[in-house]
């Protein structure tokens, strides 16, 4: 089977992401379970994976994880089955205290891509706490004169359970004097009292010891007991009476120490010492009351001496007593209810849990980055928290469940633009003034190969002297990839094409690591004038990306070709039989033609007679090669005059060739003999011909020259650019010193191109100024001292100039 196409695979990933988004949105309604508080470890709370639509086979690639671990790690998710299990003992009273409802709120993360779900596990109460009295024994003093039907307050028991498991009932050990009863006051507050059923007689019995039993409503029920020690006192007819049965006070939780809470007032109808009253807290007062409040026993003033905290306790039920100072004191009872008012004194608390960090730069919007849990110990508006982040960030907050929010990606991100984001989450409560809290989260982005290498220049241009040694560097290309790691590691190579009949790889080599381009062989200007090719830069990503740039190597001509004199007698030049003695001064009697395969100054030819003294009445044009008379001819100048013509170019150093011309001075027309050779040869044999034949030959030759000149003019000056390949080289223009040699018009040259389109003819006519030999020597010495990136020991190419196109 073939590999799926990239577009199909991207569409499948997008469809899967949309399905996960829909499942996440459907799961926002929350999953609820319940479990008994004393359930054994390993008890299955619920089939969580099944509820969330995650198959068991997917749990390896998409594991479930509880964030944060609820109940201090009391619950966990089984990695194989995806079930929510009890991990350790669940104690409802330790987790939720006296709250009537106890539930653990869990946030479950399904991985790859991470998605957030909410689970609520309600802890059901079991009857695991027996009723407990604050004191094992209670001492009660009762005057023998108290009538039946009198009530005496008792300290009841407490049960840490809730509901029916905490519904207490009391019973007293069998006796004929007392009974126990629960009374409900107008504040719907229950109080336990001891009821006197029969008159006491101190002389008959001074102490009654009874057992008070408290039973809860659980099945089976649990009980707790306390001992009641009732002492019968001698008569003190009237006990003190408070002016209020219940005192109600409201204090803000930030009330300062020393604040007056209330002033109690009680009266006693007795006289004397039995009327004097001392105020105090009842022995039944809740623990910690004496740490927060103090009472003046003489005035009945109660002062605040500690710190109130609404979040710890909202209401204080304080039992107060007024006792007369009789030898057998009587006591009056009342209740002080202190309601604590909430003040915005707790700042919000933040907890940030990272999920998808680092975030891939191609992550789709909606990816969950972190879970933010907020809480505030205050209540009402003071505990209502709102969260916010910076407006310029590619993230947003999504409310998930109560005081939990998810930080999700809101737009596409680019690591090359911003490598990491610093997200400051601010939480603000609704108090006045509001309190703040903040948490800092660094979100780095991981790299994805989404940038192709880019060259510093689109076109690299370099000029190289021909015949430079093989292996020398031509130019170094450079590309940059903003990706990181292997995604940004660039390697270079030439795009293989053919240059004429040979592959590009036979001309140049590109070093993969550095981008240095080297010549594999000496370049010949007469064979290749322009070498143009493409260089590719490829990164190491999967899949890899690439970029290209063009390289143009212009070969600069060197004077490596000597002039060549055209052979005569083949129709390439006029053939002269003789020179008439009647020729006047300045008459052209012949012409030497030479060509040079080089170009520019190296092909600019100069003609001169080797021995001017032997030339006699003849001279040669310095740049034209025409042989003409310098004066009128005389018989003394004949009969035969041989001239050795030397042809030199303007190269450094100059190269030369020579030709020997034999002239016969006759009364009538005679033939001219020609001889040529690289070092100057002997004259050739003259060809006899009549004047008519000579005129016919001149006519045909002239017509041929006109046709050739017209064809060259059309090819060089008119029409569109010619295609690359073999063709006419550029014509050499005239200068103030004379005319250029026509050798460039007569020789054939090749313009080699690699790429699309025709050759650039404007590049052929440009001839850079060749430095002097001293300058060449200094430049070559400097290049010899430079390390060779191509790893060769030969001299480097003479590179004149490199600049962007």
PDB file of C-alpha atoms in Angstrom, residues 315-416:
ATOM      1  CA  UNK A 315     -21.376  31.775  65.069  1.00  0.00           C
ATOM      2  CA  UNK A 316     -20.430  31.491  68.752  1.00  0.00           C
ATOM      3  CA  UNK A 317     -23.049  30.096  71.172  1.00  0.00           C
ATOM      4  CA  UNK A 318     -21.764  31.135  74.608  1.00  0.00           C
ATOM      5  CA  UNK A 319     -23.422  30.012  77.824  1.00  0.00           C
ATOM      6  CA  UNK A 320     -23.141  32.667  80.572  1.00  0.00           C
ATOM      7  CA  UNK A 321     -24.135  32.442  84.251  1.00  0.00           C
ATOM      8  CA  UNK A 322     -24.928  34.863  87.043  1.00  0.00           C
ATOM      9  CA  UNK A 323     -24.226  33.366  90.522  1.00  0.00           C
ATOM     10  CA  UNK A 324     -25.157  34.956  93.822  1.00  0.00           C
ATOM     11  CA  UNK A 325     -22.619  35.091  96.608  1.00  0.00           C
ATOM     12  CA  UNK A 326     -24.572  33.047  99.123  1.00  0.00           C
ATOM     13  CA  UNK A 327     -22.891  30.289 101.018  1.00  0.00           C
ATOM     14  CA  UNK A 328     -25.116  28.082  98.987  1.00  0.00           C
ATOM     15  CA  UNK A 329     -25.118  30.031  95.703  1.00  0.00           C
ATOM     16  CA  UNK A 330     -27.823  29.912  93.123  1.00  0.00           C
ATOM     17  CA  UNK A 331     -27.134  30.439  89.443  1.00  0.00           C
ATOM     18  CA  UNK A 332     -29.055  32.040  86.621  1.00  0.00           C
ATOM     19  CA  UNK A 333     -28.371  31.060  83.017  1.00  0.00           C
ATOM     20  CA  UNK A 334     -28.472  32.892  79.671  1.00  0.00           C
ATOM     21  CA  UNK A 335     -27.076  32.495  76.164  1.00  0.00           C
ATOM     22  CA  UNK A 336     -24.892  34.913  74.185  1.00  0.00           C
ATOM     23  CA  UNK A 337     -25.028  34.430  70.402  1.00  0.00           C
ATOM     24  CA  UNK A 338     -22.120  36.195  68.615  1.00  0.00           C
ATOM     25  CA  UNK A 339     -22.549  36.225  64.801  1.00  0.00           C
ATOM     26  CA  UNK A 340     -19.302  36.874  62.911  1.00  0.00           C
ATOM     27  CA  UNK A 341     -19.686  39.013  59.787  1.00  0.00           C
ATOM     28  CA  UNK A 342     -17.497  38.313  56.749  1.00  0.00           C
ATOM     29  CA  UNK A 343     -14.872  40.862  55.720  1.00  0.00           C
ATOM     30  CA  UNK A 344     -12.817  40.645  52.522  1.00  0.00           C
ATOM     31  CA  UNK A 345      -9.603  39.710  54.279  1.00  0.00           C
ATOM     32  CA  UNK A 346      -8.518  36.754  52.144  1.00  0.00           C
ATOM     33  CA  UNK A 347      -6.913  37.202  48.745  1.00  0.00           C
ATOM     34  CA  UNK A 348      -7.730  34.678  46.017  1.00  0.00           C
ATOM     35  CA  UNK A 349      -5.480  31.616  45.762  1.00  0.00           C
ATOM     36  CA  UNK A 350      -4.263  30.373  42.380  1.00  0.00           C
ATOM     37  CA  UNK A 351      -2.968  26.949  41.362  1.00  0.00           C
ATOM     38  CA  UNK A 352      -1.753  26.487  37.764  1.00  0.00           C
ATOM     39  CA  UNK A 353      -1.182  22.994  36.384  1.00  0.00           C
ATOM     40  CA  UNK A 354       0.632  22.812  33.034  1.00  0.00           C
ATOM     41  CA  UNK A 355      -0.580  20.199  30.551  1.00  0.00           C
ATOM     42  CA  UNK A 356       0.685  20.747  26.965  1.00  0.00           C
ATOM     43  CA  UNK A 357       4.070  22.373  27.578  1.00  0.00           C
ATOM     44  CA  UNK A 358       5.915  23.002  25.349  1.00  0.00           C
ATOM     45  CA  UNK A 359       3.192  23.759  22.825  1.00  0.00           C
ATOM     46  CA  UNK A 360       3.938  22.736  19.195  1.00  0.00           C
ATOM     47  CA  UNK A 361       3.842  25.801  16.986  1.00  0.00           C
ATOM     48  CA  UNK A 362       1.327  24.060  14.690  1.00  0.00           C
ATOM     49  CA  UNK A 363      -1.079  23.260  17.547  1.00  0.00           C
ATOM     50  CA  UNK A 364      -4.667  24.093  16.543  1.00  0.00           C
ATOM     51  CA  UNK A 365      -6.709  26.745  18.385  1.00  0.00           C
ATOM     52  CA  UNK A 366      -8.539  25.214  21.318  1.00  0.00           C
ATOM     53  CA  UNK A 367      -5.572  23.170  22.585  1.00  0.00           C
ATOM     54  CA  UNK A 368      -5.609  23.081  26.400  1.00  0.00           C
ATOM     55  CA  UNK A 369      -2.311  24.471  27.725  1.00  0.00           C
ATOM     56  CA  UNK A 370      -2.946  24.565  31.492  1.00  0.00           C
ATOM     57  CA  UNK A 371      -5.652  24.186  34.140  1.00  0.00           C
ATOM     58  CA  UNK A 372      -6.130  27.093  36.548  1.00  0.00           C
ATOM     59  CA  UNK A 373      -7.836  26.428  39.873  1.00  0.00           C
ATOM     60  CA  UNK A 374      -8.882  29.417  42.008  1.00  0.00           C
ATOM     61  CA  UNK A 375     -10.288  29.636  45.523  1.00  0.00           C
ATOM     62  CA  UNK A 376     -11.126  32.307  48.076  1.00  0.00           C
ATOM     63  CA  UNK A 377     -11.873  31.588  51.725  1.00  0.00           C
ATOM     64  CA  UNK A 378     -14.251  34.519  51.923  1.00  0.00           C
ATOM     65  CA  UNK A 379     -17.946  34.126  51.170  1.00  0.00           C
ATOM     66  CA  UNK A 380     -20.511  35.891  49.027  1.00  0.00           C
ATOM     67  CA  UNK A 381     -19.156  38.599  46.761  1.00  0.00           C
ATOM     68  CA  UNK A 382     -15.901  38.572  48.760  1.00  0.00           C
ATOM     69  CA  UNK A 383     -15.291  34.985  47.643  1.00  0.00           C
ATOM     70  CA  UNK A 384     -16.457  35.387  44.055  1.00  0.00           C
ATOM     71  CA  UNK A 385     -13.287  35.297  41.898  1.00  0.00           C
ATOM     72  CA  UNK A 386     -12.762  36.326  38.276  1.00  0.00           C
ATOM     73  CA  UNK A 387      -9.579  35.604  36.284  1.00  0.00           C
ATOM     74  CA  UNK A 388      -7.919  37.451  33.418  1.00  0.00           C
ATOM     75  CA  UNK A 389      -4.757  37.363  31.296  1.00  0.00           C
ATOM     76  CA  UNK A 390      -2.999  39.876  29.048  1.00  0.00           C
ATOM     77  CA  UNK A 391      -4.910  41.060  25.958  1.00  0.00           C
ATOM     78  CA  UNK A 392      -1.952  40.677  23.569  1.00  0.00           C
ATOM     79  CA  UNK A 393      -1.471  36.945  24.136  1.00  0.00           C
ATOM     80  CA  UNK A 394      -2.648  34.147  21.803  1.00  0.00           C
ATOM     81  CA  UNK A 395      -4.498  32.481  24.688  1.00  0.00           C
ATOM     82  CA  UNK A 396      -7.880  32.758  26.340  1.00  0.00           C
ATOM     83  CA  UNK A 397      -9.508  31.498  29.502  1.00  0.00           C
ATOM     84  CA  UNK A 398     -12.423  29.085  29.271  1.00  0.00           C
ATOM     85  CA  UNK A 399     -14.576  28.524  32.338  1.00  0.00           C
ATOM     86  CA  UNK A 400     -14.872  24.804  32.939  1.00  0.00           C
ATOM     87  CA  UNK A 401     -16.383  24.074  36.362  1.00  0.00           C
ATOM     88  CA  UNK A 402     -17.026  26.358  39.330  1.00  0.00           C
ATOM     89  CA  UNK A 403     -13.641  27.761  40.357  1.00  0.00           C
ATOM     90  CA  UNK A 404     -11.691  26.051  37.593  1.00  0.00           C
ATOM     91  CA  UNK A 405     -10.677  27.490  34.222  1.00  0.00           C
ATOM     92  CA  UNK A 406      -8.671  26.195  31.282  1.00  0.00           C
ATOM     93  CA  UNK A 407      -5.983  28.202  29.475  1.00  0.00           C
ATOM     94  CA  UNK A 408      -6.442  27.332  25.792  1.00  0.00           C
ATOM     95  CA  UNK A 409      -4.774  28.425  22.564  1.00  0.00           C
ATOM     96  CA  UNK A 410      -6.916  31.053  20.823  1.00  0.00           C
ATOM     97  CA  UNK A 411      -4.980  31.532  17.582  1.00  0.00           C
ATOM     98  CA  UNK A 412      -2.123  30.145  15.521  1.00  0.00           C
ATOM     99  CA  UNK A 413       1.407  30.734  16.894  1.00  0.00           C
ATOM    100  CA  UNK A 414       4.815  30.962  15.222  1.00  0.00           C
ATOM    101  CA  UNK A 415       7.958  29.942  17.128  1.00  0.00           C
ATOM    102  CA  UNK A 416      10.175  31.920  14.748  1.00  0.00           C
TER     103      UNK A 416
END
